[in-house]
Short mmCIF file of C-alpha atoms and ligand atoms in Angstrom, two decimals:
data_model
loop_
_atom_site.label_atom_id
_atom_site.label_comp_id
_atom_site.label_asym_id
_atom_site.label_seq_id
_atom_site.Cartn_x
_atom_site.Cartn_y
_atom_site.Cartn_z
CA MET A 187 0.00 0.00 0.00
CA ALA A 188 2.95 2.34 0.54
CA PHE A 189 2.78 5.58 -1.40
CA ARG A 190 6.09 6.18 -3.11
CA ASP A 191 5.64 9.92 -2.91
CA ASN A 192 3.34 12.81 -2.24
CA ARG A 193 2.04 12.63 -5.84
CA GLU A 194 0.82 9.02 -5.62
CA PHE A 195 -0.88 9.96 -2.36
CA PHE A 196 -2.65 12.91 -4.01
CA GLU A 197 -3.85 10.65 -6.84
CA ALA A 198 -5.37 8.36 -4.20
CA LEU A 199 -7.09 11.37 -2.61
CA LEU A 200 -8.56 12.30 -6.00
CA ARG A 201 -10.01 8.77 -6.28
CA THR A 202 -11.73 8.93 -2.88
CA GLY A 203 -13.03 12.48 -3.44
CA ASP A 204 -10.63 13.87 -0.81
CA GLY A 205 -8.53 15.99 -3.18
CA ILE A 206 -9.26 18.45 -5.98
CA ARG A 207 -7.21 20.20 -8.66
CA VAL A 208 -7.48 24.00 -8.75
CA ALA A 209 -6.60 25.16 -12.28
CA ARG A 210 -7.53 28.82 -11.78
CA GLU A 211 -4.56 31.05 -10.85
CA VAL A 212 -4.29 31.83 -7.12
CA ASP A 213 -2.17 34.38 -5.28
CA TRP A 214 0.53 33.16 -2.85
CA ASP A 215 -0.18 36.35 -0.90
CA LEU A 216 -3.11 35.37 1.40
CA GLU A 217 -5.46 33.93 -1.25
CA MET A 218 -3.95 30.43 -1.11
CA GLY A 219 -3.91 30.66 2.71
CA ALA A 220 -7.55 31.76 2.86
CA ILE A 221 -8.64 28.88 0.62
CA VAL A 222 -6.76 26.31 2.70
CA ARG A 223 -8.12 27.74 5.96
CA ARG A 224 -11.69 27.54 4.61
CA VAL A 225 -11.02 23.97 3.44
CA CYS A 226 -9.90 23.07 6.99
CA GLU A 227 -12.91 24.68 8.62
CA MET A 228 -15.35 23.03 6.16
CA GLY A 229 -13.60 19.63 6.17
CA GLY A 230 -13.21 20.00 2.38
CA PRO A 231 -10.90 18.18 -0.05
CA ALA A 232 -7.17 18.95 -0.24
CA PRO A 233 -6.60 21.48 -3.05
CA LEU A 234 -3.71 21.11 -5.49
CA PHE A 235 -3.04 24.62 -6.78
CA GLU A 236 -1.77 24.24 -10.34
CA SER A 237 -1.17 27.90 -11.15
CA ILE A 238 0.37 30.34 -8.65
CA ARG A 239 0.85 34.05 -9.35
CA ASP A 240 4.53 34.89 -10.04
CA TYR A 241 5.54 31.20 -9.94
CA PRO A 242 5.10 29.49 -13.31
CA GLY A 243 5.98 25.79 -13.10
CA TRP A 244 5.35 25.58 -9.35
CA ARG A 245 2.35 23.98 -7.69
CA ALA A 246 1.18 23.84 -4.08
CA LEU A 247 -0.87 21.34 -2.07
CA GLY A 248 -2.99 22.58 0.84
CA ALA A 249 -4.22 20.67 3.90
CA PRO A 250 -2.79 17.30 2.79
CA LEU A 251 -3.73 15.44 5.99
CA ALA A 252 -6.32 17.67 7.63
CA THR A 253 -9.05 15.01 7.96
CA PHE A 254 -9.27 11.50 9.38
CA ARG A 255 -10.40 10.38 5.90
CA ARG A 256 -7.07 11.52 4.43
CA LEU A 257 -5.17 9.93 7.32
CA ALA A 258 -7.02 6.64 6.66
CA VAL A 259 -6.00 6.78 2.98
CA ALA A 260 -2.38 7.55 3.92
CA LEU A 261 -2.34 4.41 6.09
CA GLY A 262 -3.84 2.21 3.36
CA LEU A 263 -7.35 2.05 4.87
CA PRO A 264 -10.69 2.86 3.26
CA ALA A 265 -11.38 6.59 3.57
CA HIS A 266 -14.46 5.91 5.69
CA ALA A 267 -12.53 3.96 8.40
CA SER A 268 -13.48 5.03 11.93
CA VAL A 269 -11.01 6.81 14.19
CA ARG A 270 -10.94 3.69 16.36
CA GLU A 271 -10.05 1.53 13.35
CA ILE A 272 -7.34 3.96 12.22
CA SER A 273 -5.93 4.01 15.76
CA GLU A 274 -5.76 0.22 16.04
CA VAL A 275 -4.03 -0.08 12.64
CA TYR A 276 -1.50 2.63 13.60
CA ILE A 277 -0.71 0.86 16.90
CA GLU A 278 -0.47 -2.52 15.15
CA LYS A 279 1.82 -1.28 12.35
CA THR A 280 4.18 0.40 14.79
CA ARG A 281 4.58 -2.35 17.40
CA ALA A 282 8.18 -2.75 16.23
CA PRO A 283 10.56 -0.62 14.13
CA GLY A 284 10.22 -1.09 10.37
CA PRO A 285 12.98 -2.00 7.93
CA GLU A 286 16.13 0.15 7.89
CA PRO A 287 16.03 2.88 5.21
CA LYS A 288 17.51 2.01 1.82
CA LEU A 289 20.24 4.33 0.54
CA VAL A 290 19.83 4.93 -3.20
CA SER A 291 22.27 6.74 -5.51
CA THR A 292 19.83 9.35 -6.75
CA GLY A 293 16.15 10.21 -6.92
CA PRO A 294 13.57 12.68 -8.23
CA CYS A 295 14.49 15.27 -5.58
CA LYS A 296 17.80 15.77 -7.47
CA GLU A 297 16.17 16.72 -10.78
CA ASN A 298 17.17 20.35 -10.14
CA VAL A 299 20.14 21.38 -8.00
CA VAL A 300 20.95 24.97 -6.99
CA VAL A 301 23.97 25.66 -4.75
CA GLY A 302 25.90 28.55 -3.25
CA ASP A 303 25.26 32.08 -4.45
CA GLU A 304 22.57 30.86 -6.85
CA VAL A 305 20.37 29.92 -3.89
CA ASP A 306 17.30 32.13 -3.66
CA LEU A 307 14.50 31.12 -1.30
CA PHE A 308 12.14 33.51 -3.12
CA MET A 309 12.20 31.13 -6.10
CA LEU A 310 9.79 28.97 -4.04
CA PRO A 311 6.15 30.09 -3.72
CA ALA A 312 6.18 30.41 0.10
CA PRO A 313 2.70 31.62 0.98
CA MET A 314 1.69 34.51 3.19
CA VAL A 315 -0.47 32.12 5.21
CA HIS A 316 -2.55 34.47 7.41
CA GLU A 317 -3.00 38.21 7.63
CA GLY A 318 -0.86 39.39 10.55
CA ASP A 319 1.87 36.76 10.12
CA GLY A 320 5.38 38.13 10.46
CA GLY A 321 6.40 36.91 7.00
CA ARG A 322 6.09 34.19 4.39
CA TYR A 323 6.23 30.65 5.77
CA LEU A 324 7.97 28.13 3.55
CA SER A 325 7.87 25.22 5.96
CA THR A 326 4.56 24.33 7.57
CA TRP A 327 4.26 20.73 6.34
CA HIS A 328 7.77 19.40 6.08
CA MET A 329 10.53 17.87 8.16
CA VAL A 330 13.86 19.13 9.42
CA VAL A 331 16.45 16.34 9.16
CA SER A 332 19.38 16.36 11.56
CA LYS A 333 21.84 14.05 13.31
CA ASP A 334 23.16 13.84 16.85
CA PRO A 335 26.95 14.32 16.47
CA ASP A 336 27.73 11.87 19.32
CA THR A 337 25.32 9.03 18.62
CA ALA A 338 24.63 9.59 14.86
CA GLU A 339 20.92 9.24 15.72
CA VAL A 340 18.81 10.78 12.99
CA ASN A 341 15.89 13.04 13.78
CA TRP A 342 13.02 14.18 11.59
CA GLY A 343 10.95 16.92 13.21
CA MET A 344 8.44 19.47 11.98
CA TYR A 345 9.59 22.93 13.11
CA ARG A 346 8.11 25.86 11.20
CA GLN A 347 10.38 28.15 9.15
CA MET A 348 9.78 31.70 7.94
CA VAL A 349 11.74 33.24 5.06
CA ILE A 350 13.97 36.19 5.95
CA ASP A 351 15.98 36.69 2.76
CA GLU A 352 17.38 34.71 -0.20
CA HIS A 353 19.52 32.47 2.04
CA THR A 354 17.96 32.71 5.47
CA MET A 355 15.03 31.25 7.39
CA VAL A 356 14.07 31.54 11.06
CA GLY A 357 11.82 29.56 13.41
CA PRO A 358 11.18 28.33 16.95
CA LEU A 359 13.50 25.36 17.52
CA LEU A 360 12.33 24.61 21.05
CA PRO A 361 14.73 22.90 23.48
CA VAL A 362 11.96 20.34 24.23
CA SER A 363 12.15 19.06 20.64
CA ASP A 364 14.70 16.40 19.66
CA THR A 365 16.59 18.59 17.18
CA GLY A 366 16.33 21.56 19.55
CA ARG A 367 17.81 19.50 22.41
CA VAL A 368 20.82 18.57 20.27
CA PHE A 369 21.30 22.09 18.87
CA HIS A 370 20.93 23.91 22.20
CA ASN A 371 23.08 21.40 24.18
CA LYS A 372 25.70 20.18 21.73
CA TYR A 373 26.24 22.84 19.06
CA LYS A 374 25.35 26.21 20.57
CA PRO A 375 27.70 25.96 23.60
CA LYS A 376 30.61 25.17 21.23
CA ASN A 377 29.53 27.92 18.82
CA LYS A 378 29.36 25.33 16.03
CA PRO A 379 26.80 25.46 13.21
CA MET A 380 24.55 22.39 13.01
CA PRO A 381 23.92 20.80 9.60
CA PHE A 382 20.25 20.43 8.63
CA ALA A 383 18.09 19.58 5.65
CA THR A 384 14.49 20.73 5.37
CA VAL A 385 12.44 18.29 3.33
CA ILE A 386 9.19 19.68 1.90
CA GLY A 387 6.76 17.27 0.29
CA ALA A 388 7.87 13.84 1.49
CA ASP A 389 5.64 10.77 1.15
CA PRO A 390 2.73 10.84 3.66
CA THR A 391 4.03 8.28 6.17
CA SER A 392 7.39 10.09 6.46
CA SER A 393 5.48 13.33 7.14
CA ILE A 394 3.35 11.62 9.79
CA ALA A 395 6.50 10.27 11.47
CA ALA A 396 8.04 13.76 11.52
CA ALA A 397 4.96 15.34 13.11
CA ALA A 398 4.49 12.60 15.72
CA GLY A 399 6.48 12.14 18.91
CA VAL A 400 7.80 8.66 18.13
CA PRO A 401 9.59 6.02 20.24
CA TRP A 402 12.37 5.34 17.68
CA GLN A 403 14.24 7.25 15.02
CA GLU A 404 11.67 8.57 12.55
CA PRO A 405 12.98 6.81 9.39
CA VAL A 406 12.33 3.35 10.86
CA PHE A 407 9.03 4.55 12.28
CA ALA A 408 8.02 5.75 8.80
CA SER A 409 9.08 2.38 7.34
CA ALA A 410 6.99 0.60 9.98
CA LEU A 411 3.96 2.70 9.08
CA SER A 412 4.29 2.16 5.34
CA GLY A 413 5.55 -1.44 5.56
CA GLU A 414 8.47 -0.71 3.21
CA PRO A 415 11.93 0.80 3.70
CA VAL A 416 12.00 4.51 3.01
CA GLU A 417 14.45 5.33 0.19
CA LEU A 418 17.02 7.98 1.05
CA VAL A 419 19.62 9.92 -0.98
CA LYS A 420 22.66 11.79 0.26
CA CYS A 421 22.50 15.57 0.45
CA GLU A 422 24.73 17.75 -1.75
CA THR A 423 26.41 19.90 0.90
CA VAL A 424 25.77 18.27 4.30
CA ASP A 425 26.33 14.78 5.70
CA LEU A 426 22.63 13.92 5.89
CA GLU A 427 20.20 11.74 3.95
CA VAL A 428 16.73 12.75 2.76
CA PRO A 429 13.76 10.92 1.19
CA ALA A 430 14.60 10.45 -2.51
CA THR A 431 11.12 11.30 -3.78
CA ALA A 432 10.72 14.56 -1.82
CA GLU A 433 9.50 17.60 -3.74
CA VAL A 434 11.99 20.11 -2.33
CA VAL A 435 15.10 19.88 -0.12
CA LEU A 436 16.78 22.88 1.52
CA GLU A 437 20.27 22.14 2.87
CA GLY A 438 22.28 24.27 5.22
CA GLU A 439 23.34 25.09 8.76
CA ILE A 440 21.55 26.13 11.92
CA LEU A 441 23.58 29.08 13.20
CA PRO A 442 24.75 29.43 16.80
CA GLY A 443 25.27 32.85 18.34
CA LYS A 444 22.69 34.54 16.16
CA GLU A 445 18.93 34.95 16.45
CA LEU A 446 16.52 36.91 14.28
CA PRO A 447 12.95 38.07 14.88
CA GLU A 448 10.34 35.48 13.89
CA GLY A 449 6.54 35.54 13.88
CA PRO A 450 3.97 36.31 14.88
CA PHE A 451 2.13 33.39 13.29
CA GLY A 452 -1.38 31.95 13.42
CA GLU A 453 -0.70 28.88 15.58
CA TYR A 454 -2.14 25.43 16.19
CA PRO A 455 -4.44 26.24 19.14
CA GLY A 456 -6.35 28.56 16.80
CA TYR A 457 -4.85 31.85 17.98
CA ARG A 458 -1.91 34.11 17.26
CA THR A 459 -0.21 33.52 20.60
CA SER A 460 3.48 34.24 20.38
CA LEU A 461 5.06 37.61 19.71
CA ARG A 462 7.67 38.54 17.16
CA GLU A 463 10.74 37.39 19.07
CA PRO A 464 14.36 36.39 18.39
CA ARG A 465 14.44 32.76 17.24
CA THR A 466 16.77 30.20 15.65
CA VAL A 467 18.36 31.03 12.28
CA TYR A 468 18.78 28.57 9.39
CA ARG A 469 21.27 29.46 6.63
CA VAL A 470 20.42 27.71 3.34
CA ASN A 471 23.34 26.70 1.08
CA ALA A 472 21.60 24.44 -1.45
CA ILE A 473 18.14 23.79 -2.86
CA THR A 474 17.22 20.65 -4.78
CA TYR A 475 13.77 20.01 -6.23
CA ARG A 476 11.69 17.88 -8.56
CA ASN A 477 10.50 18.96 -11.98
CA ASN A 478 7.10 20.64 -11.85
CA PRO A 479 7.41 20.74 -8.05
CA ILE A 480 4.60 20.73 -5.51
CA LEU A 481 5.00 22.68 -2.26
CA PRO A 482 2.68 21.24 0.44
CA GLY A 483 1.56 23.42 3.31
CA ALA A 484 -0.63 23.39 6.41
CA ASN A 485 -2.68 26.34 7.60
CA MET A 486 -2.87 26.42 11.37
CA GLY A 487 -5.92 28.05 12.96
CA VAL A 488 -9.11 26.98 14.70
CA PRO A 489 -9.54 23.20 14.50
CA VAL A 490 -9.19 21.13 12.49
CA ASP A 491 -6.01 21.20 10.39
CA GLU A 492 -3.27 18.59 10.16
CA GLY A 493 -1.33 20.20 13.01
CA GLN A 494 -4.09 19.50 15.54
CA LEU A 495 -5.36 16.33 13.91
CA LEU A 496 -2.06 14.49 13.58
CA ARG A 497 -0.49 15.75 16.76
CA ALA A 498 -3.66 14.82 18.71
CA PHE A 499 -3.88 11.42 17.04
CA THR A 500 -0.21 10.47 17.48
CA LEU A 501 0.25 11.97 20.98
CA GLY A 502 -2.81 10.05 22.20
CA LEU A 503 -1.47 6.77 20.84
CA GLU A 504 2.05 7.38 22.19
CA ALA A 505 0.42 8.04 25.57
CA ARG A 506 -1.38 4.69 25.29
CA ARG A 507 1.96 3.00 24.56
CA ILE A 508 3.62 4.71 27.55
CA LEU A 509 0.79 3.73 29.92
CA ALA A 510 0.77 0.13 28.64
CA SER A 511 4.56 -0.08 29.08
CA GLN A 512 4.05 0.83 32.76
CA GLY A 513 1.59 -2.03 33.12
CA LEU A 514 -1.31 0.35 33.80
CA PRO A 515 -4.78 -1.06 33.02
CA VAL A 516 -5.56 1.32 30.17
CA SER A 517 -8.11 0.40 27.53
CA GLU A 518 -7.87 3.30 25.06
CA VAL A 519 -6.54 6.85 24.80
CA PHE A 520 -7.88 9.59 22.52
CA MET A 521 -7.03 13.26 22.14
CA PRO A 522 -9.88 14.98 20.29
CA PRO A 523 -8.36 17.20 17.57
CA CYS A 524 -10.82 19.97 18.54
CA SER A 525 -8.98 20.19 21.89
CA ALA A 526 -5.92 21.55 20.03
CA HIS A 527 -4.19 18.50 21.52
CA HIS A 528 -4.64 19.88 25.05
CA LEU A 529 -6.97 17.13 26.31
CA MET A 530 -6.12 13.47 26.78
CA ILE A 531 -9.07 11.12 27.38
CA VAL A 532 -8.07 7.79 28.92
CA SER A 533 -10.34 4.82 29.62
CA VAL A 534 -9.35 2.36 32.33
CA LYS A 535 -10.57 -0.92 33.73
CA SER A 536 -9.15 -1.05 37.20
CA ALA A 537 -9.77 -2.12 40.76
CA VAL A 538 -7.05 0.26 42.00
CA THR A 539 -8.13 3.25 44.09
CA ASN A 540 -7.07 6.58 42.54
CA ILE A 541 -5.89 4.96 39.29
CA ALA A 542 -6.69 8.26 37.53
CA VAL A 543 -3.97 10.02 39.49
CA GLN A 544 -1.43 7.31 38.69
CA VAL A 545 -2.32 7.53 34.98
CA ALA A 546 -2.04 11.31 35.00
CA HIS A 547 1.32 11.28 36.79
CA ALA A 548 2.75 8.84 34.24
CA LEU A 549 1.68 11.20 31.44
CA PHE A 550 2.70 14.44 33.15
CA GLY A 551 6.18 12.97 33.63
CA SER A 552 6.54 11.87 30.00
CA LYS A 553 8.16 13.54 27.00
CA LEU A 554 4.68 14.39 25.75
CA ALA A 555 3.98 16.69 28.72
CA PRO A 556 4.70 20.13 27.19
CA TRP A 557 1.93 19.65 24.64
CA PHE A 558 -1.19 18.97 26.77
CA TYR A 559 -2.86 20.16 29.99
CA TYR A 560 -5.93 18.06 30.83
CA VAL A 561 -6.26 14.34 31.50
CA VAL A 562 -9.78 12.96 31.74
CA VAL A 563 -9.94 9.40 33.06
CA VAL A 564 -13.15 7.45 32.48
CA ASP A 565 -14.30 3.88 33.08
CA ALA A 566 -13.81 1.46 30.17
CA ASP A 567 -17.53 1.33 29.33
CA VAL A 568 -17.34 4.93 28.02
CA ASP A 569 -16.73 5.25 24.27
CA ILE A 570 -13.92 7.80 24.34
CA TYR A 571 -14.28 8.56 20.62
CA ASN A 572 -17.83 9.78 21.30
CA LEU A 573 -17.49 13.23 22.86
CA GLU A 574 -21.13 13.26 24.05
CA GLU A 575 -20.40 10.15 26.10
CA VAL A 576 -17.24 11.76 27.45
CA ILE A 577 -19.06 14.94 28.51
CA HIS A 578 -21.70 12.73 30.12
CA ALA A 579 -18.97 10.85 32.00
CA ILE A 580 -17.36 14.09 33.21
CA CYS A 581 -20.65 15.55 34.37
CA THR A 582 -21.88 12.41 36.10
CA GLY A 583 -18.68 10.73 37.26
CA CYS A 584 -16.33 13.56 38.27
CA HIS A 585 -16.80 14.97 41.79
CA PRO A 586 -16.22 18.75 41.53
CA GLY A 587 -14.31 18.71 44.83
CA ARG A 588 -12.52 15.36 45.07
CA GLY A 589 -12.43 14.48 41.37
CA ILE A 590 -10.43 17.40 39.99
CA ARG A 591 -6.76 17.78 40.90
CA ILE A 592 -4.77 20.78 39.80
CA TYR A 593 -1.00 20.92 39.42
CA GLU A 594 0.28 24.50 39.45
CA ASP A 595 3.54 25.59 37.85
CA ASP A 596 4.08 22.69 35.51
CA ILE A 597 5.40 22.57 31.96
CA GLY A 598 3.62 24.01 28.89
CA SER A 599 3.93 25.22 25.30
CA PHE A 600 4.87 28.64 23.96
CA ALA A 601 1.71 28.75 21.83
CA THR A 602 -0.92 28.16 24.54
CA PRO A 603 -3.56 30.92 24.61
CA PHE A 604 -4.53 30.72 28.31
CA LEU A 605 -0.95 31.05 29.56
CA SER A 606 0.43 34.51 30.35
CA LEU A 607 3.07 35.89 28.01
CA GLU A 608 5.74 35.17 30.61
CA GLU A 609 4.58 31.56 31.05
CA ARG A 610 4.57 31.10 27.25
CA ARG A 611 8.11 32.48 27.01
CA GLN A 612 9.38 30.20 29.78
CA GLY A 613 7.51 27.07 28.67
CA ARG A 614 5.62 26.98 31.97
CA GLY A 615 2.05 25.74 32.41
CA ALA A 616 -0.29 23.94 34.78
CA LYS A 617 -2.10 20.62 34.57
CA ALA A 618 -5.38 19.14 35.73
CA VAL A 619 -6.76 15.64 36.00
CA PHE A 620 -10.49 14.90 35.97
CA ASP A 621 -11.19 11.55 37.61
CA CYS A 622 -14.51 10.36 36.19
CA THR A 623 -14.18 6.77 37.37
CA PHE A 624 -16.36 5.34 40.12
CA PRO A 625 -14.36 4.23 43.17
CA PRO A 626 -13.67 0.48 42.96
CA ASP A 627 -14.68 -0.06 46.61
CA TRP A 628 -18.26 1.21 46.15
CA ASP A 629 -20.68 -1.64 46.82
CA PRO A 630 -22.14 -2.70 43.43
CA LYS A 631 -25.48 -3.49 45.06
CA THR A 632 -26.00 -0.33 47.07
CA GLU A 633 -23.53 2.43 46.20
CA LEU A 634 -22.29 2.00 42.63
CA PRO A 635 -24.63 3.83 40.20
CA ILE A 636 -26.02 1.54 37.50
CA LYS A 637 -25.81 2.97 34.00
CA VAL A 638 -29.20 3.03 32.27
CA SER A 639 -29.14 2.58 28.52
CA PHE A 640 -30.58 0.41 25.76
CA GLU A 641 -27.30 -1.46 25.67
CA THR A 642 -26.96 -2.16 29.39
CA ASN A 643 -30.51 -2.45 30.73
CA TYR A 644 -32.39 -4.96 28.60
CA PRO A 645 -32.09 -8.70 28.13
CA LYS A 646 -30.28 -9.78 24.97
CA GLU A 647 -33.41 -11.41 23.57
CA VAL A 648 -35.48 -8.23 24.00
CA LYS A 649 -32.81 -6.06 22.38
CA GLU A 650 -32.53 -8.39 19.40
CA ARG A 651 -36.31 -8.46 18.96
CA VAL A 652 -36.56 -4.66 19.12
CA ILE A 653 -33.77 -4.21 16.58
CA ALA A 654 -35.22 -6.87 14.25
CA ASN A 655 -38.69 -5.28 14.37
CA TRP A 656 -37.54 -1.67 14.20
CA LYS A 657 -38.79 -1.05 10.69
CA ASP A 658 -42.07 -2.87 11.34
CA TYR A 659 -42.75 -0.55 14.27
CA GLY A 660 -42.76 2.21 11.64
CA PHE A 661 -39.32 3.76 12.30
CA PRO A 662 -37.01 4.63 9.42
CA GLN A 663 -34.03 2.20 9.48
C1 FMN B 295 2.50 21.70 11.33
C2 FMN B 295 3.37 21.59 12.56
C3 FMN B 295 4.24 22.63 12.92
C4 FMN B 295 5.05 22.51 14.05
N1 FMN B 295 5.92 23.53 14.36
C5 FMN B 295 6.76 23.37 15.42
C6 FMN B 295 7.73 24.38 15.72
O1 FMN B 295 7.83 25.39 15.03
N2 FMN B 295 8.59 24.17 16.76
C7 FMN B 295 8.50 23.03 17.53
O2 FMN B 295 9.32 22.85 18.44
N3 FMN B 295 7.59 22.08 17.29
C8 FMN B 295 6.71 22.22 16.25
N4 FMN B 295 5.79 21.25 15.98
C9 FMN B 295 5.71 20.08 16.84
C10 FMN B 295 6.78 19.10 16.46
O3 FMN B 295 6.75 18.81 15.09
C11 FMN B 295 6.62 17.84 17.21
O4 FMN B 295 6.94 18.06 18.55
C12 FMN B 295 7.44 16.73 16.65
O5 FMN B 295 7.18 15.59 17.38
C13 FMN B 295 8.90 17.03 16.73
O6 FMN B 295 9.62 15.87 16.77
P1 FMN B 295 10.71 15.60 17.90
O7 FMN B 295 9.97 14.97 19.07
O8 FMN B 295 11.59 14.67 17.16
O9 FMN B 295 11.32 16.89 18.21
C14 FMN B 295 4.97 21.34 14.84
C15 FMN B 295 4.10 20.31 14.48
C16 FMN B 295 3.30 20.42 13.36
C17 FMN B 295 2.38 19.27 12.99
#
């Protein structure tokens, strides 16, 4: 099922009605952004812009993975697969690392090579994504490739990049990210530039791996997801490898000892939350790209776009893996994308008193912690993918006094709207757990409330009869 590249994936989206071609010319300055934003808010198909003002020969793809239907297609499932089905397939495919990447001598991403003084970032149709952004953002659906100089571990991470001039980009490379940790700890103190390659328009499973927080190096995670080894080629000017079928590759160095103003930007929680501030500088020394290239891009804003959808989806499933690895009795975990990946819903089947607190502590102490604030723990009979059931569980199972625990002065993200500017700058936050489980020591005969529903309160024979006769009673099926 693996898609060799972004183009094969788009063809599949056309077949399921989840992609459309836009032949009419669009403007890179806000018009493309406005269309993609509206697509996200309407749950519409991913548009392939075939004609962009000022950029003959270039194309752009908006909102490539902004719906669960498109995620299902990317993972080789029918577009109508349920979120639960997609989740189980994702967990199953990534139980163990996939095959090691295959190094190939060349690939489509080398069809055009521009190096040195010829490099000009304005040759790419970077969009002005939202009104009020601090500049044109080239990298919103991409991956930054880097290597740890001590361990040679490869990292693919999605860290946004804004164009400054022909050779320079800037973006928030947070110290909580894998590449940020290596840059801030191992390069910056020695005043050494760090080699990087920004890959724009990789195949869908490589992009998913870059956006997720994954337990192994992203290339083998991507191979596990697709079931085939990802094919890599060597870069022109840095000792790094990139997916051979990528649309565009920018090679260069992350500069120590220099920061430039970046932002503001419309961010994933649906607000413009961070100020124009000094951030990490990327110097670009080479650009390679395919013929008739396609520049994919996300448009962050109110839910749902691929930022919230994929981060919520993958963080929730990594949380499930972490909890299972601790031997905690967790059934399922789901982060609703509409929560801007701030809310983790966990279902448990446990006889342990205060299991909700144990679950929450395991998550608050994990690598995922900067990205979410609320943990809601429900009993396993609640369908956590059904938000009406979850609200019902909160409002009927969570004691407003004993059931809510608040943790002040914890960790948080720079883009969180409810944090003060100072908290956002420092990466500080707070956390809360909502325990919606009924205490295991409540007497089932006298104290434990009995749920009343069609499913739970009628004999099997009566339910089957009612369902079988439903149409005969006069109801529409
Ligand atoms: C569209 C998009 C943009 C993102 N931009 C940034 C960013 O600018 N800086 C950042 O630290 N994380 C950003 N993230 C989150 C990281 O991609 C995410 O933490 C990812 O797991 C990084 O991988 P790592 O754990 O290997 O660092 C973004 C995620 C998405 C989906």
